[in-house]
Amino acid sequence: MATSKTVMCSLTHLRPLTCAASASASRIVPYPPDLIKWVTREGGFVHRALDIAQLGSSNGLGLVAKEPIPRGTDLIVLPHHLPLRFTTLEHDPVLHHLARQIPEELWAMKLGLKLLQERAKVGSFWWPYISNLPETYTVPIFFPGEDIKNLHYAPLLHQVNKRCRFLLDFEQEVKRALASVKPDSHPFGGQEVDASSLGWAMSAVSSRAFRLYGEKDQNGDRIHIPMMLPLIDMCNHSFNPNARIVQEEDTDTMKMQVKVVAETAIKEDDPLLLCYGCLNNDFFLLDYGFVIHSNPFDCIELKYDGALLDAASTAAGVSSPNFSAPAPWQELILSQLNLSGETPDLKVSLGGQETVEGRLVAALRVVLSSNVETVQKYDLSTLKSLDVEAPLGVANDIAVFRTLIALCVIALEHFPTKIMDDESLLKQGASGSTELAIQYRIQKKCVIIDVMKNLSRRVKLLSSKETATAEG
Ligand SMILES: C[S@@+](CC[C@H](N)C(=O)[O-])C[C@H]1O[C@@H](n2cnc3c(N)ncnc32)[C@H](O)[C@@H]1O
């Protein structure tokens, strides 16, 4: 739900480890070593048609094909020693101690510690790779406070604040851990590490690492671990990728190597594109620093709240809704949907592949029905499905969809601006993080509008069927 009242926390007031960047593709050093040559020299393979190039103004650098490449062609092969990993074999006890303080959901920080260590190390094996990394990132932890507020969407503001707070606390943790370390065992070569440099490392990893099979665990099974893949991580994202990552055993060394293979035929001058995952825009913005227009996986999060649903239902013209006081049999089904009971999960979503989260559809169908016998004829998966047409009757589904449409209207009204206002702000020439924040909130509102359109179509269809039945 949208809000602008959350207390902001941002890292922009902190001194960055590196000098400030202006261009989006600005790298750690002005003239980094040639990455393709380094990968090849280290025993990797890079298809001769591949080159690194600047792609548009906002996508940074990318890989492009200088000539047509047939489907199935090997494009890049990285031998086992090139990916950067944080493994249990790491010798540094301070790094391990710090890694243990990082919550699982911020896994990128763990590998980020290793990245910072290698960045600080004189003569690091990975320097040719690290020096090619972007100097700054467009993720919201680096937005000025005003632009964090400009996101206008509480669940994301919460995540941004959580990350900023973690980095500020972790900075203190790192300082405490380093205070007693002797200079020759300092994990960062004696360099000071602050929240800004930790944020740089976390963002470098979250925007570039892939989770692939890593070490074997005690049972001999390979576990997924995040890895930074030099050169491969120059590929930008698309939901219609022309390349994919494959892991296979190198027949010479018997070690795992990572490959990029052409998924489709690639035309001359086409960028090489991988799919980073079926993610919503919250993940794309938080982890990668960009937003996808008409993202089919974008969604908005709402709280299942009886009073709110009664208000929505009443506004939709549904008579005497009882979401605030469901009957005991309805309450029982709500507990089965985990929307009631001792530890309910009240977060429900609109948009994405499901259009309306199944638990919310089922809850509305059940609470807006007064007929316990009819409801008991169906299992939960039927009640949750929008593909099953009106299991509890046409009038029930019409009431459900109208309530959901009213809920969408309420959700839209929580945003302090309308899409028209946002678009005129963009036309006036908002730049950098302001533009990104505005694009993000426009997309959230578009998700709601698309859900409303979808539900309106369903109401129209059901109403025409209802009329036809009455007339017939
Ligand atoms: C794995 S890196 C790809 C290489 C990167 N472009 C560079 O300059 O190093 C991921 C980053 O590329 C950019 N990017 C990738 N795909 C994009 C897309 N479809 N639209 C906008 N930016 C994209 C984002 O900045 C993202 O954080």
XYZ file of C-alpha atoms and ligand atoms in Angstrom:
499
model
C 0.000 0.000 0.000
C 1.325 3.451 -0.871
C 2.492 5.867 1.775
C 4.886 8.744 2.195
C 5.068 8.764 5.972
C 7.836 6.212 6.612
C 10.943 7.565 8.372
C 13.726 7.630 5.811
C 17.196 6.258 6.092
C 19.667 6.745 3.226
C 23.385 6.289 2.632
C 23.902 9.372 0.507
C 25.330 11.452 3.363
C 28.155 8.951 3.788
C 31.537 9.278 2.176
C 31.786 6.866 -0.733
C 34.833 4.613 -0.934
C 35.453 5.767 -4.499
C 35.014 9.133 -6.180
C 31.507 10.000 -7.354
C 30.502 8.841 -10.804
C 28.653 10.818 -13.395
C 28.220 8.472 -16.373
C 26.229 5.262 -15.792
C 29.013 3.090 -17.226
C 31.793 4.714 -15.177
C 34.151 2.013 -13.882
C 36.312 1.749 -10.757
C 39.361 2.890 -12.731
C 39.221 5.069 -15.850
C 40.996 2.587 -18.158
C 40.514 -0.949 -16.775
C 42.327 -3.919 -18.353
C 40.681 -5.703 -21.295
C 38.290 -8.216 -19.700
C 37.949 -10.425 -22.780
C 41.736 -10.792 -23.068
C 42.010 -11.589 -19.331
C 39.347 -14.331 -19.517
C 41.041 -15.872 -22.560
C 44.506 -15.646 -20.990
C 43.178 -17.438 -17.894
C 42.054 -20.442 -19.947
C 38.503 -19.295 -20.690
C 36.838 -19.110 -24.089
C 35.182 -16.049 -25.622
C 33.501 -16.283 -29.035
C 35.358 -14.093 -31.541
C 32.167 -12.195 -32.474
C 31.622 -10.869 -28.938
C 32.532 -7.387 -27.858
C 31.828 -5.137 -24.869
C 29.974 -1.949 -25.822
C 27.979 0.899 -24.318
C 24.258 0.055 -24.723
C 21.972 3.074 -24.706
C 22.148 5.630 -21.937
C 20.666 3.676 -19.038
C 21.701 0.036 -19.474
C 25.416 0.659 -19.015
C 27.814 -1.652 -20.809
C 26.775 -4.915 -22.416
C 27.980 -7.685 -24.691
C 27.130 -7.432 -28.395
C 27.535 -9.750 -31.364
C 29.674 -8.250 -34.139
C 28.465 -10.925 -36.581
C 25.552 -13.394 -36.746
C 25.860 -16.355 -34.339
C 23.892 -19.621 -34.813
C 21.678 -21.031 -32.070
C 23.435 -23.463 -29.717
C 26.883 -21.875 -30.151
C 29.139 -21.695 -27.080
C 29.655 -17.984 -26.431
C 31.703 -17.844 -23.223
C 33.282 -20.587 -21.119
C 34.705 -19.763 -17.682
C 36.997 -22.320 -16.063
C 36.372 -23.188 -12.426
C 38.896 -20.715 -10.976
C 37.470 -17.542 -12.579
C 34.128 -17.064 -10.751
C 34.428 -15.146 -7.476
C 32.848 -17.068 -4.576
C 32.738 -16.909 -0.802
C 33.448 -20.490 0.185
C 33.741 -22.262 3.503
C 37.400 -22.754 2.593
C 38.063 -19.017 3.045
C 41.043 -18.720 5.394
C 40.241 -15.352 6.937
C 38.682 -15.747 10.426
C 37.628 -12.080 10.578
C 35.762 -12.398 7.279
C 34.033 -15.548 8.563
C 33.121 -13.824 11.824
C 31.602 -10.899 9.893
C 29.828 -13.170 7.404
C 28.069 -14.899 10.302
C 26.460 -11.572 11.330
C 24.719 -11.223 7.946
C 21.075 -12.345 7.730
C 20.376 -14.961 5.036
C 18.141 -12.593 3.024
C 21.119 -10.220 2.574
C 23.295 -12.996 1.139
C 24.810 -10.518 -1.316
C 26.673 -8.836 1.543
C 28.491 -12.066 2.370
C 30.005 -12.357 -1.092
C 30.359 -8.563 -0.975
C 32.874 -8.966 1.894
C 34.998 -11.211 -0.308
C 34.678 -8.705 -3.164
C 35.791 -5.831 -0.900
C 38.722 -7.912 0.314
C 39.848 -8.615 -3.255
C 39.271 -4.982 -4.237
C 41.576 -3.847 -1.414
C 44.234 -6.519 -2.047
C 47.272 -5.330 -3.988
C 47.857 -7.775 -6.861
C 44.509 -9.560 -6.463
C 43.991 -12.278 -9.058
C 40.532 -10.761 -9.736
C 41.732 -7.146 -10.179
C 41.268 -7.215 -13.997
C 37.640 -8.184 -13.303
C 37.004 -5.919 -10.299
C 38.485 -2.860 -11.991
C 35.862 -3.285 -14.737
C 32.976 -3.099 -12.223
C 30.759 0.000 -12.126
C 31.869 2.647 -9.677
C 28.346 3.412 -8.465
C 24.940 1.740 -8.501
C 21.444 3.110 -9.050
C 19.851 1.025 -6.268
C 17.589 2.902 -3.812
C 19.955 2.601 -0.795
C 21.968 5.312 -2.566
C 18.953 7.506 -3.439
C 18.721 10.841 -1.630
C 16.046 10.611 1.128
C 13.657 12.664 -1.007
C 13.756 10.091 -3.812
C 13.285 7.170 -1.433
C 10.087 8.970 -0.374
C 9.280 9.504 -4.045
C 8.834 5.737 -4.461
C 5.417 6.159 -2.759
C 5.086 2.440 -1.972
C 5.364 1.287 1.649
C 6.582 -2.324 1.146
C 9.552 -1.104 -0.896
C 10.275 1.805 1.476
C 10.372 -0.773 4.255
C 12.917 -2.909 2.366
C 15.103 0.099 1.517
C 15.084 1.242 5.134
C 15.885 -2.245 6.328
C 18.916 -2.449 4.023
C 20.146 1.024 4.968
C 19.790 0.284 8.685
C 21.574 -3.028 8.257
C 24.490 -1.339 6.465
C 24.781 1.382 9.131
C 24.751 -1.246 11.924
C 27.087 -3.548 10.022
C 29.553 -0.679 9.577
C 29.844 -0.536 13.379
C 30.177 -4.332 13.556
C 32.997 -4.225 10.999
C 34.736 -1.377 12.869
C 34.545 -3.328 16.142
C 35.901 -6.473 14.485
C 38.763 -4.587 12.821
C 39.755 -2.564 15.910
C 41.785 -5.415 17.415
C 43.135 -6.888 14.173
C 46.904 -6.716 13.551
C 47.883 -4.864 10.340
C 49.167 -8.032 8.632
C 45.878 -9.885 9.199
C 43.579 -6.979 8.303
C 41.125 -8.442 5.739
C 40.875 -5.171 3.821
C 44.576 -4.317 3.640
C 44.255 -1.696 6.396
C 41.598 0.271 4.460
C 38.650 1.757 6.257
C 35.316 0.115 5.438
C 32.164 2.175 5.939
C 28.440 1.747 5.164
C 28.952 3.299 1.747
C 31.677 0.866 0.687
C 29.684 -2.033 2.159
C 26.670 -0.784 0.146
C 28.814 -0.637 -2.993
C 29.925 -4.252 -2.497
C 26.412 -5.511 -1.670
C 25.004 -3.786 -4.766
C 27.815 -5.035 -7.017
C 26.971 -8.577 -5.933
C 23.150 -8.294 -5.930
C 23.187 -6.799 -9.434
C 25.729 -9.208 -10.945
C 25.896 -12.529 -9.065
C 24.186 -15.725 -10.206
C 23.207 -18.584 -7.908
C 24.837 -21.690 -9.324
C 25.949 -25.093 -8.111
C 28.978 -24.613 -5.901
C 30.715 -26.791 -3.377
C 29.485 -30.233 -2.360
C 27.913 -30.462 1.113
C 28.595 -33.234 3.681
C 26.253 -35.585 1.770
C 28.128 -35.024 -1.474
C 25.244 -32.988 -2.968
C 26.120 -29.783 -4.747
C 24.561 -26.702 -3.133
C 23.581 -23.452 -4.843
C 25.864 -20.576 -4.000
C 26.092 -17.043 -5.410
C 29.042 -16.414 -7.726
C 30.282 -13.407 -9.633
C 30.941 -14.472 -13.211
C 33.529 -12.261 -14.935
C 32.476 -11.174 -18.438
C 29.240 -13.229 -18.285
C 27.958 -10.549 -15.907
C 28.295 -8.001 -18.719
C 25.073 -9.450 -20.197
C 21.987 -7.340 -19.626
C 18.532 -8.675 -18.769
C 15.535 -9.624 -20.902
C 12.490 -11.808 -20.271
C 13.095 -12.982 -23.868
C 16.775 -13.839 -23.616
C 18.933 -14.966 -26.517
C 21.479 -16.672 -24.265
C 21.482 -18.897 -21.208
C 23.926 -20.063 -18.548
C 24.910 -23.732 -18.436
C 27.091 -25.443 -15.830
C 28.956 -28.578 -16.772
C 31.939 -30.620 -15.737
C 35.162 -29.852 -17.607
C 36.227 -33.243 -18.988
C 39.952 -32.379 -18.513
C 39.901 -31.039 -14.951
C 36.651 -32.722 -13.760
C 35.771 -29.334 -12.236
C 32.575 -27.382 -12.901
C 32.841 -24.734 -15.591
C 30.263 -22.073 -16.415
C 29.180 -21.484 -19.996
C 26.963 -19.076 -21.881
C 25.245 -20.678 -24.868
C 23.222 -18.987 -27.638
C 19.582 -19.823 -26.893
C 18.421 -18.421 -30.248
C 20.158 -17.360 -33.467
C 21.789 -14.002 -32.720
C 21.898 -11.276 -35.380
C 24.777 -8.896 -36.012
C 24.762 -5.969 -33.523
C 22.275 -7.716 -31.209
C 23.049 -7.426 -27.503
C 23.585 -10.692 -25.617
C 20.720 -11.001 -23.138
C 20.199 -13.333 -20.189
C 17.076 -13.638 -18.034
C 17.903 -12.629 -14.452
C 14.699 -14.320 -13.238
C 10.934 -13.864 -13.213
C 11.137 -11.011 -10.733
C 8.841 -8.147 -9.835
C 10.008 -4.529 -10.044
C 10.711 -4.404 -6.294
C 13.526 -6.922 -6.777
C 14.727 -5.318 -9.994
C 14.966 -1.919 -8.336
C 16.339 -3.075 -4.965
C 18.925 -5.503 -6.347
C 19.670 -4.268 -9.870
C 18.764 -0.558 -9.860
C 16.340 -0.554 -12.792
C 12.636 -0.917 -13.445
C 10.952 -2.897 -16.223
C 8.010 -1.355 -18.057
C 4.938 -3.633 -18.320
C 6.769 -6.270 -16.277
C 4.438 -9.331 -16.374
C 5.733 -10.348 -12.916
C 5.167 -7.012 -11.209
C 2.582 -6.962 -8.437
C 1.414 -4.928 -5.473
C 1.132 -6.102 -1.909
C -1.936 -5.462 0.274
C -2.895 -6.405 3.792
C -5.903 -8.701 4.218
C -7.963 -6.510 6.513
C -11.643 -7.107 7.360
C -12.530 -3.427 7.802
C -10.851 -2.482 4.495
C -12.651 -5.282 2.659
C -16.000 -4.290 4.189
C -15.382 -0.729 2.971
C -14.430 -1.966 -0.508
C -17.406 -4.307 -0.676
C -19.835 -1.606 0.447
C -18.370 0.840 -2.085
C -18.904 -1.849 -4.733
C -22.619 -2.039 -3.835
C -22.432 -5.487 -2.202
C -25.089 -5.699 0.525
C -24.038 -6.325 4.160
C -20.542 -7.763 3.712
C -19.175 -9.405 6.874
C -15.388 -9.492 6.445
C -14.928 -7.956 9.908
C -17.116 -10.608 11.541
C -17.155 -13.789 9.430
C -19.301 -16.739 10.496
C -17.432 -19.553 12.345
C -17.475 -21.818 9.235
C -16.045 -18.948 7.163
C -13.431 -18.224 9.860
C -12.372 -21.887 9.660
C -11.739 -21.620 5.910
C -9.905 -18.306 6.425
C -7.580 -20.120 8.871
C -7.002 -22.842 6.281
C -6.006 -20.041 3.900
C -3.707 -18.701 6.638
C -5.632 -15.407 6.651
C -6.839 -15.938 10.195
C -5.639 -17.781 13.291
C -2.663 -17.344 15.586
C 0.077 -16.540 13.088
C -1.698 -15.555 9.894
C 0.111 -14.344 6.791
C -1.973 -11.308 5.895
C 0.136 -10.166 2.933
C -1.773 -10.726 -0.308
C -0.881 -9.596 -3.776
C -2.528 -8.249 -6.889
C -0.953 -8.461 -10.345
C 1.758 -10.759 -11.667
C 0.938 -14.087 -13.261
C -2.001 -14.839 -10.951
C -3.745 -11.417 -11.378
C -5.211 -11.837 -7.879
C -3.532 -14.043 -5.282
C -5.532 -17.251 -4.961
C -5.896 -16.955 -1.174
C -7.614 -13.581 -1.593
C -9.968 -14.889 -4.328
C -10.950 -17.854 -2.136
C -11.440 -15.676 0.961
C -13.715 -13.278 -0.902
C -15.714 -16.099 -2.492
C -16.237 -17.725 0.898
C -17.029 -14.602 2.933
C -19.384 -13.260 0.266
C -21.262 -16.548 0.204
C -23.957 -17.351 2.720
C -24.345 -20.939 1.657
C -22.121 -23.250 3.695
C -23.319 -26.386 1.828
C -22.335 -24.996 -1.586
C -18.927 -23.847 -0.301
C -18.203 -27.236 1.245
C -18.613 -28.912 -2.137
C -15.321 -27.374 -3.303
C -11.733 -27.807 -2.261
C -9.480 -24.829 -1.592
C -7.596 -25.035 -4.876
C -10.885 -24.675 -6.814
C -11.975 -21.742 -4.664
C -8.592 -20.061 -5.163
C -8.601 -20.353 -8.937
C -9.687 -17.536 -11.242
C -9.695 -20.108 -14.047
C -12.581 -21.939 -12.421
C -15.603 -19.881 -13.399
C -17.955 -18.873 -10.589
C -17.831 -22.071 -8.462
C -20.168 -20.497 -5.886
C -22.468 -18.964 -8.469
C -22.310 -16.079 -10.932
C -23.690 -13.530 -8.453
C -20.972 -14.532 -5.947
C -18.142 -14.062 -8.440
C -19.581 -10.728 -9.619
C -19.635 -9.513 -5.999
C -16.060 -10.798 -5.508
C -14.726 -9.036 -8.599
C -16.575 -5.784 -7.821
C -15.112 -5.832 -4.311
C -11.646 -6.409 -5.752
C -12.093 -3.533 -8.204
C -13.103 -1.250 -5.302
C -10.028 -2.487 -3.407
C -7.902 -1.485 -6.403
C -9.478 1.989 -6.380
C -8.613 2.338 -2.675
C -5.051 1.149 -3.362
C -4.681 3.676 -6.205
C -5.968 6.479 -3.978
C -3.197 5.745 -1.482
C -0.640 6.978 -3.998
C -0.226 10.721 -3.504
C 0.089 11.349 -7.271
C -1.737 10.230 -10.394
C 0.024 8.715 -13.408
C -0.682 11.955 -15.317
C 1.154 13.985 -12.633
C 4.082 11.554 -12.753
C 4.301 11.727 -16.510
C 4.323 15.498 -16.531
C 7.119 15.447 -13.898
C 9.103 13.157 -16.206
C 8.463 15.485 -19.141
C 9.841 18.383 -17.109
C 13.105 16.449 -17.054
C 13.559 14.644 -13.737
C 16.971 13.042 -13.629
C 18.697 9.984 -12.133
C 17.137 8.607 -8.983
C 14.064 10.902 -9.203
C 13.252 9.550 -12.655
C 13.742 5.971 -11.486
C 11.496 6.506 -8.432
C 8.773 8.045 -10.618
C 9.040 5.251 -13.212
C 8.755 2.702 -10.421
C 5.565 4.195 -8.953
C 4.008 4.624 -12.421
C 4.537 0.907 -13.020
C 2.942 0.019 -9.659
C -0.145 2.052 -10.579
C -0.215 0.406 -14.027
C -0.284 -3.007 -12.310
C -3.397 -1.955 -10.361
C -5.060 -0.540 -13.469
C -4.349 -3.738 -15.426
C -5.886 -5.834 -12.631
C -8.960 -3.572 -12.654
C -9.304 -3.941 -16.438
C -8.995 -7.720 -16.187
C -11.612 -7.910 -13.420
C -13.986 -5.530 -15.227
C -13.839 -7.799 -18.284
C -14.751 -10.745 -16.060
C -17.687 -8.852 -14.495
C -18.974 -7.902 -17.962
C -18.749 -11.490 -19.177
C -20.470 -12.913 -16.105
C -23.163 -10.211 -16.179
C -23.974 -11.014 -19.805
C -24.214 -14.721 -18.919
C -26.450 -13.866 -15.945
C -28.739 -11.813 -18.209
C -28.826 -14.543 -20.858
C -29.774 -17.151 -18.218
C -32.513 -14.899 -16.807
C -33.913 -14.244 -20.295
C -33.606 -17.858 -21.409
C 24.835 -7.990 -14.654
S 25.017 -6.304 -14.923
C 25.056 -6.154 -16.675
C 26.203 -5.286 -17.143
C 26.032 -3.819 -16.848
N 25.137 -3.215 -17.820
C 27.342 -3.078 -16.795
O 27.408 -1.956 -17.317
O 28.274 -3.588 -16.208
C 23.419 -5.779 -14.443
C 23.186 -4.288 -14.548
O 22.999 -3.886 -15.915
C 21.934 -2.959 -16.035
N 20.852 -3.619 -16.782
C 20.793 -4.914 -17.131
N 19.687 -5.184 -17.855
C 19.013 -4.035 -17.943
C 17.775 -3.664 -18.541
N 17.025 -4.550 -19.189
N 17.378 -2.381 -18.425
C 18.124 -1.465 -17.760
N 19.308 -1.760 -17.158
C 19.752 -3.023 -17.250
C 21.515 -2.619 -14.615
O 22.272 -1.511 -14.211
C 21.934 -3.849 -13.839
O 22.196 -3.604 -12.489
